[in-house]
PDB file of C-alpha atoms in Angstrom:
ATOM      1  CA  UNK A   4     -35.457  -5.840 -13.739  1.00  0.00           C
ATOM      2  CA  UNK A   5     -32.906  -4.676 -11.133  1.00  0.00           C
ATOM      3  CA  UNK A   6     -29.717  -6.379 -10.144  1.00  0.00           C
ATOM      4  CA  UNK A   7     -30.050  -9.160  -7.589  1.00  0.00           C
ATOM      5  CA  UNK A   8     -29.203  -8.257  -4.001  1.00  0.00           C
ATOM      6  CA  UNK A   9     -26.216 -10.589  -4.117  1.00  0.00           C
ATOM      7  CA  UNK A  10     -24.416  -8.335  -6.640  1.00  0.00           C
ATOM      8  CA  UNK A  11     -21.662  -6.609  -4.673  1.00  0.00           C
ATOM      9  CA  UNK A  12     -20.317  -3.761  -6.816  1.00  0.00           C
ATOM     10  CA  UNK A  13     -17.321  -3.136  -4.552  1.00  0.00           C
ATOM     11  CA  UNK A  14     -16.285  -6.796  -4.739  1.00  0.00           C
ATOM     12  CA  UNK A  15     -16.651  -6.718  -8.530  1.00  0.00           C
ATOM     13  CA  UNK A  16     -14.543  -3.553  -8.766  1.00  0.00           C
ATOM     14  CA  UNK A  17     -11.832  -5.100  -6.588  1.00  0.00           C
ATOM     15  CA  UNK A  18     -11.841  -8.272  -8.691  1.00  0.00           C
ATOM     16  CA  UNK A  19     -11.684  -6.255 -11.912  1.00  0.00           C
ATOM     17  CA  UNK A  20      -8.836  -4.093 -10.590  1.00  0.00           C
ATOM     18  CA  UNK A  21      -6.919  -7.253  -9.666  1.00  0.00           C
ATOM     19  CA  UNK A  22      -7.135  -8.382 -13.293  1.00  0.00           C
ATOM     20  CA  UNK A  23      -6.416  -4.993 -14.845  1.00  0.00           C
ATOM     21  CA  UNK A  24      -3.382  -4.420 -12.609  1.00  0.00           C
ATOM     22  CA  UNK A  25      -1.742  -7.617 -13.844  1.00  0.00           C
ATOM     23  CA  UNK A  26      -2.798  -7.673 -17.499  1.00  0.00           C
ATOM     24  CA  UNK A  27      -3.680  -4.086 -18.369  1.00  0.00           C
ATOM     25  CA  UNK A  28      -6.849  -2.932 -20.126  1.00  0.00           C
ATOM     26  CA  UNK A  29      -6.295  -4.386 -23.595  1.00  0.00           C
ATOM     27  CA  UNK A  30      -5.145  -7.829 -22.485  1.00  0.00           C
ATOM     28  CA  UNK A  31      -7.955  -8.292 -19.972  1.00  0.00           C
ATOM     29  CA  UNK A  32     -10.978  -9.922 -21.591  1.00  0.00           C
ATOM     30  CA  UNK A  33     -14.576  -9.644 -20.491  1.00  0.00           C
ATOM     31  CA  UNK A  34     -14.499 -13.399 -19.846  1.00  0.00           C
ATOM     32  CA  UNK A  35     -11.577 -12.936 -17.438  1.00  0.00           C
ATOM     33  CA  UNK A  36     -13.431 -10.177 -15.628  1.00  0.00           C
ATOM     34  CA  UNK A  37     -16.596 -12.240 -15.289  1.00  0.00           C
ATOM     35  CA  UNK A  38     -14.690 -15.251 -14.024  1.00  0.00           C
ATOM     36  CA  UNK A  39     -12.660 -13.208 -11.547  1.00  0.00           C
ATOM     37  CA  UNK A  40     -15.746 -11.433 -10.220  1.00  0.00           C
ATOM     38  CA  UNK A  41     -17.963 -14.509 -10.263  1.00  0.00           C
ATOM     39  CA  UNK A  42     -20.724 -12.812 -12.260  1.00  0.00           C
ATOM     40  CA  UNK A  43     -22.414 -13.336 -15.614  1.00  0.00           C
ATOM     41  CA  UNK A  44     -21.653 -11.077 -18.556  1.00  0.00           C
ATOM     42  CA  UNK A  45     -25.211  -9.731 -18.516  1.00  0.00           C
ATOM     43  CA  UNK A  46     -24.900  -8.781 -14.843  1.00  0.00           C
ATOM     44  CA  UNK A  47     -21.554  -7.122 -15.456  1.00  0.00           C
ATOM     45  CA  UNK A  48     -22.866  -4.977 -18.285  1.00  0.00           C
ATOM     46  CA  UNK A  49     -26.136  -4.195 -16.517  1.00  0.00           C
ATOM     47  CA  UNK A  50     -24.084  -2.750 -13.683  1.00  0.00           C
ATOM     48  CA  UNK A  51     -21.256  -1.062 -15.567  1.00  0.00           C
ATOM     49  CA  UNK A  52     -22.538  -0.630 -19.160  1.00  0.00           C
ATOM     50  CA  UNK A  53     -19.184  -1.396 -20.800  1.00  0.00           C
ATOM     51  CA  UNK A  54     -15.673  -2.621 -20.188  1.00  0.00           C
ATOM     52  CA  UNK A  55     -14.477   0.974 -20.452  1.00  0.00           C
ATOM     53  CA  UNK A  56     -16.838   2.119 -17.716  1.00  0.00           C
ATOM     54  CA  UNK A  57     -15.861  -0.796 -15.507  1.00  0.00           C
ATOM     55  CA  UNK A  58     -12.204   0.102 -16.031  1.00  0.00           C
ATOM     56  CA  UNK A  59     -12.718   3.715 -14.949  1.00  0.00           C
ATOM     57  CA  UNK A  60     -14.690   2.683 -11.862  1.00  0.00           C
ATOM     58  CA  UNK A  61     -12.108   0.011 -11.004  1.00  0.00           C
ATOM     59  CA  UNK A  62      -9.276   2.527 -11.415  1.00  0.00           C
ATOM     60  CA  UNK A  63     -11.050   4.919  -9.049  1.00  0.00           C
ATOM     61  CA  UNK A  64     -11.438   2.147  -6.508  1.00  0.00           C
ATOM     62  CA  UNK A  65      -7.851   0.930  -6.977  1.00  0.00           C
ATOM     63  CA  UNK A  66      -6.234   4.310  -6.334  1.00  0.00           C
ATOM     64  CA  UNK A  67      -8.513   4.987  -3.347  1.00  0.00           C
ATOM     65  CA  UNK A  68      -7.593   1.679  -1.689  1.00  0.00           C
ATOM     66  CA  UNK A  69      -3.897   2.170  -2.484  1.00  0.00           C
ATOM     67  CA  UNK A  70      -3.995   5.672  -1.028  1.00  0.00           C
ATOM     68  CA  UNK A  71      -5.496   4.418   2.234  1.00  0.00           C
ATOM     69  CA  UNK A  72      -2.809   1.750   2.420  1.00  0.00           C
ATOM     70  CA  UNK A  73      -0.045   4.307   1.846  1.00  0.00           C
ATOM     71  CA  UNK A  74      -1.472   6.612   4.512  1.00  0.00           C
ATOM     72  CA  UNK A  75      -1.481   3.804   7.071  1.00  0.00           C
ATOM     73  CA  UNK A  76       2.160   2.991   6.314  1.00  0.00           C
ATOM     74  CA  UNK A  77       3.486   6.512   6.029  1.00  0.00           C
ATOM     75  CA  UNK A  78       1.680   8.188   8.932  1.00  0.00           C
ATOM     76  CA  UNK A  79       3.155   5.986  11.658  1.00  0.00           C
ATOM     77  CA  UNK A  80       4.685   8.496  14.094  1.00  0.00           C
ATOM     78  CA  UNK A  81       6.615   5.719  15.830  1.00  0.00           C
ATOM     79  CA  UNK A  82       8.875   5.341  12.794  1.00  0.00           C
ATOM     80  CA  UNK A  83      11.524   7.610  11.349  1.00  0.00           C
ATOM     81  CA  UNK A  84      11.120   8.998   7.870  1.00  0.00           C
ATOM     82  CA  UNK A  85      13.614   6.503   6.468  1.00  0.00           C
ATOM     83  CA  UNK A  86      11.860   3.613   8.211  1.00  0.00           C
ATOM     84  CA  UNK A  87       8.544   4.644   6.671  1.00  0.00           C
ATOM     85  CA  UNK A  88      10.077   4.693   3.209  1.00  0.00           C
ATOM     86  CA  UNK A  89      11.575   1.267   3.893  1.00  0.00           C
ATOM     87  CA  UNK A  90       8.155  -0.020   4.933  1.00  0.00           C
ATOM     88  CA  UNK A  91       6.672   1.291   1.704  1.00  0.00           C
ATOM     89  CA  UNK A  92       9.317  -0.451  -0.391  1.00  0.00           C
ATOM     90  CA  UNK A  93       8.943  -3.696   1.562  1.00  0.00           C
ATOM     91  CA  UNK A  94       5.215  -3.602   0.864  1.00  0.00           C
ATOM     92  CA  UNK A  95       5.859  -3.446  -2.881  1.00  0.00           C
ATOM     93  CA  UNK A  96       8.444  -6.228  -2.748  1.00  0.00           C
ATOM     94  CA  UNK A  97       6.139  -8.415  -0.657  1.00  0.00           C
ATOM     95  CA  UNK A  98       3.306  -7.961  -3.158  1.00  0.00           C
ATOM     96  CA  UNK A  99       5.636  -9.049  -5.932  1.00  0.00           C
ATOM     97  CA  UNK A 100       6.830 -12.046  -3.902  1.00  0.00           C
ATOM     98  CA  UNK A 101       3.252 -13.172  -3.265  1.00  0.00           C
ATOM     99  CA  UNK A 102       2.282 -12.711  -6.912  1.00  0.00           C
ATOM    100  CA  UNK A 103       5.334 -14.663  -8.089  1.00  0.00           C
ATOM    101  CA  UNK A 104       3.994 -17.691  -6.224  1.00  0.00           C
ATOM    102  CA  UNK A 105       1.046 -17.554  -8.648  1.00  0.00           C
ATOM    103  CA  UNK A 106       3.304 -17.291 -11.679  1.00  0.00           C
ATOM    104  CA  UNK A 107       3.073 -13.598 -12.499  1.00  0.00           C
ATOM    105  CA  UNK A 108       4.082 -10.132 -11.334  1.00  0.00           C
ATOM    106  CA  UNK A 109       1.752  -8.186  -9.060  1.00  0.00           C
ATOM    107  CA  UNK A 110       1.448  -5.415 -11.600  1.00  0.00           C
ATOM    108  CA  UNK A 111       0.019  -1.968 -10.961  1.00  0.00           C
ATOM    109  CA  UNK A 112      -3.115  -0.558 -12.518  1.00  0.00           C
ATOM    110  CA  UNK A 113      -1.717   2.979 -12.367  1.00  0.00           C
ATOM    111  CA  UNK A 114       1.574   2.041 -14.044  1.00  0.00           C
ATOM    112  CA  UNK A 115      -0.185   0.013 -16.759  1.00  0.00           C
ATOM    113  CA  UNK A 116      -2.525   2.919 -17.452  1.00  0.00           C
ATOM    114  CA  UNK A 117       0.236   5.529 -17.494  1.00  0.00           C
ATOM    115  CA  UNK A 118       2.053   3.420 -20.078  1.00  0.00           C
ATOM    116  CA  UNK A 119      -1.078   3.383 -22.274  1.00  0.00           C
ATOM    117  CA  UNK A 120      -1.634   7.015 -23.321  1.00  0.00           C
ATOM    118  CA  UNK A 121      -4.596   5.992 -25.476  1.00  0.00           C
ATOM    119  CA  UNK A 122      -6.545   5.239 -22.290  1.00  0.00           C
ATOM    120  CA  UNK A 123      -6.069   8.807 -21.106  1.00  0.00           C
ATOM    121  CA  UNK A 124      -7.260  10.078 -24.465  1.00  0.00           C
ATOM    122  CA  UNK A 125     -10.337   7.850 -24.580  1.00  0.00           C
ATOM    123  CA  UNK A 126     -11.765   9.122 -21.314  1.00  0.00           C
ATOM    124  CA  UNK A 127     -10.779  12.361 -19.586  1.00  0.00           C
ATOM    125  CA  UNK A 128     -11.736  10.804 -16.249  1.00  0.00           C
ATOM    126  CA  UNK A 129      -8.761   8.470 -16.541  1.00  0.00           C
ATOM    127  CA  UNK A 130      -6.368  11.413 -16.892  1.00  0.00           C
ATOM    128  CA  UNK A 131      -7.977  13.166 -13.909  1.00  0.00           C
ATOM    129  CA  UNK A 132      -7.711  10.052 -11.732  1.00  0.00           C
ATOM    130  CA  UNK A 133      -4.057   9.486 -12.654  1.00  0.00           C
ATOM    131  CA  UNK A 134      -3.081  13.127 -12.170  1.00  0.00           C
ATOM    132  CA  UNK A 135      -4.820  13.337  -8.792  1.00  0.00           C
ATOM    133  CA  UNK A 136      -3.314  10.059  -7.656  1.00  0.00           C
ATOM    134  CA  UNK A 137       0.189  11.175  -8.583  1.00  0.00           C
ATOM    135  CA  UNK A 138      -0.225  14.484  -6.750  1.00  0.00           C
ATOM    136  CA  UNK A 139      -1.547  12.767  -3.623  1.00  0.00           C
ATOM    137  CA  UNK A 140       1.178  10.119  -3.771  1.00  0.00           C
ATOM    138  CA  UNK A 141       3.913  12.740  -4.084  1.00  0.00           C
ATOM    139  CA  UNK A 142       2.386  14.830  -1.282  1.00  0.00           C
ATOM    140  CA  UNK A 143       2.397  11.856   1.089  1.00  0.00           C
ATOM    141  CA  UNK A 144       5.995  10.940   0.387  1.00  0.00           C
ATOM    142  CA  UNK A 145       7.078  14.575   0.505  1.00  0.00           C
ATOM    143  CA  UNK A 146       5.678  14.739   4.026  1.00  0.00           C
ATOM    144  CA  UNK A 147       7.676  11.652   4.999  1.00  0.00           C
ATOM    145  CA  UNK A 148      10.856  13.179   3.605  1.00  0.00           C
ATOM    146  CA  UNK A 149      10.263  16.367   5.594  1.00  0.00           C
ATOM    147  CA  UNK A 150       9.849  14.194   8.683  1.00  0.00           C
ATOM    148  CA  UNK A 151      13.033  12.308   7.860  1.00  0.00           C
ATOM    149  CA  UNK A 152      15.008  15.523   7.466  1.00  0.00           C
ATOM    150  CA  UNK A 153      13.850  16.602  10.920  1.00  0.00           C
ATOM    151  CA  UNK A 154      14.608  13.275  12.624  1.00  0.00           C
ATOM    152  CA  UNK A 155      17.973  12.962  10.878  1.00  0.00           C
ATOM    153  CA  UNK A 156      17.245   9.771   8.938  1.00  0.00           C
ATOM    154  CA  UNK A 157      17.086  11.578   5.581  1.00  0.00           C
ATOM    155  CA  UNK A 158      19.777  13.956   4.335  1.00  0.00           C
ATOM    156  CA  UNK A 159      19.001  17.573   5.236  1.00  0.00           C
ATOM    157  CA  UNK A 160      19.827  18.932   1.758  1.00  0.00           C
ATOM    158  CA  UNK A 161      17.224  16.765  -0.007  1.00  0.00           C
ATOM    159  CA  UNK A 162      14.433  18.824  -1.523  1.00  0.00           C
ATOM    160  CA  UNK A 163      11.214  17.081  -0.392  1.00  0.00           C
ATOM    161  CA  UNK A 164       9.509  17.198  -3.802  1.00  0.00           C
ATOM    162  CA  UNK A 165      12.602  15.932  -5.603  1.00  0.00           C
ATOM    163  CA  UNK A 166      12.954  13.129  -3.063  1.00  0.00           C
ATOM    164  CA  UNK A 167       9.287  12.233  -3.411  1.00  0.00           C
ATOM    165  CA  UNK A 168       9.665  12.022  -7.181  1.00  0.00           C
ATOM    166  CA  UNK A 169      12.707   9.762  -6.768  1.00  0.00           C
ATOM    167  CA  UNK A 170      10.841   7.395  -4.433  1.00  0.00           C
ATOM    168  CA  UNK A 171       7.828   7.291  -6.751  1.00  0.00           C
ATOM    169  CA  UNK A 172      10.061   6.596  -9.751  1.00  0.00           C
ATOM    170  CA  UNK A 173      11.756   3.755  -7.867  1.00  0.00           C
ATOM    171  CA  UNK A 174       8.382   2.195  -6.994  1.00  0.00           C
ATOM    172  CA  UNK A 175       7.070   2.484 -10.542  1.00  0.00           C
ATOM    173  CA  UNK A 176      10.340   1.049 -11.798  1.00  0.00           C
ATOM    174  CA  UNK A 177      10.019  -1.919  -9.449  1.00  0.00           C
ATOM    175  CA  UNK A 178       6.625  -2.716 -10.933  1.00  0.00           C
ATOM    176  CA  UNK A 179       7.968  -2.669 -14.465  1.00  0.00           C
ATOM    177  CA  UNK A 180      11.099  -4.613 -13.540  1.00  0.00           C
ATOM    178  CA  UNK A 181       9.009  -7.273 -11.804  1.00  0.00           C
ATOM    179  CA  UNK A 182       7.041  -7.688 -15.041  1.00  0.00           C
ATOM    180  CA  UNK A 183      10.347  -8.621 -16.679  1.00  0.00           C
ATOM    181  CA  UNK A 184      10.671 -11.551 -14.276  1.00  0.00           C
ATOM    182  CA  UNK A 185      13.251 -10.344 -11.769  1.00  0.00           C
ATOM    183  CA  UNK A 186      12.986 -11.916  -8.327  1.00  0.00           C
ATOM    184  CA  UNK A 187      11.965 -10.040  -5.154  1.00  0.00           C
ATOM    185  CA  UNK A 188      15.487 -10.076  -3.713  1.00  0.00           C
ATOM    186  CA  UNK A 189      16.787  -8.257  -6.782  1.00  0.00           C
ATOM    187  CA  UNK A 190      13.913  -5.771  -6.621  1.00  0.00           C
ATOM    188  CA  UNK A 191      14.652  -5.026  -2.969  1.00  0.00           C
ATOM    189  CA  UNK A 192      18.338  -4.384  -3.662  1.00  0.00           C
ATOM    190  CA  UNK A 193      17.551  -2.156  -6.642  1.00  0.00           C
ATOM    191  CA  UNK A 194      15.142  -0.145  -4.485  1.00  0.00           C
ATOM    192  CA  UNK A 195      17.635   0.230  -1.650  1.00  0.00           C
ATOM    193  CA  UNK A 196      20.304   1.339  -4.080  1.00  0.00           C
ATOM    194  CA  UNK A 197      17.880   3.839  -5.572  1.00  0.00           C
ATOM    195  CA  UNK A 198      16.979   5.335  -2.208  1.00  0.00           C
ATOM    196  CA  UNK A 199      20.522   5.375  -0.821  1.00  0.00           C
ATOM    197  CA  UNK A 200      21.089   8.965  -1.990  1.00  0.00           C
ATOM    198  CA  UNK A 201      18.304  10.106   0.357  1.00  0.00           C
ATOM    199  CA  UNK A 202      19.400   8.339   3.527  1.00  0.00           C
ATOM    200  CA  UNK A 203      21.941   9.386   6.136  1.00  0.00           C
TER     201      UNK A 203
END
């Protein structure tokens, strides 16, 4: 018997990603996933076969949505390169502020997965998704840094790829630092300090 029409796979993937990004793969139970998605265990496994398969599909969805969000923020021609980087950082800090109101850090599914090498080893698709996401993320930020060098908001001597790696490292570091309980104001200052070497 097929899944009922009311089963929305995209909504389930988004709900699962929201759990995985906060708790990681190991600490997220099937019960949590079912409750978050509002579906029965049987429906979940009929659709996704296993928790591992759901994780891979949710990771694919998570990075795709995040990429679209980054593109919208970083492709705004009305802003300087530095302003676009600032907007990106503010988005991270705002996510952490909103999550803190619910008693936890916002987390990041990519960061959690990168810090769990066993997940890469268990399924080669995970490694491919992470590697592609990192390349695309770096490419986007590299483009912003090139723009910033041209408009004068980013130092002319900055190598775009090196700058992109610095920005990405700062963002990943914010996610980890937020998990340790530091408040959004501290995260913002740390990020600004980290990016100061890029800005004019």
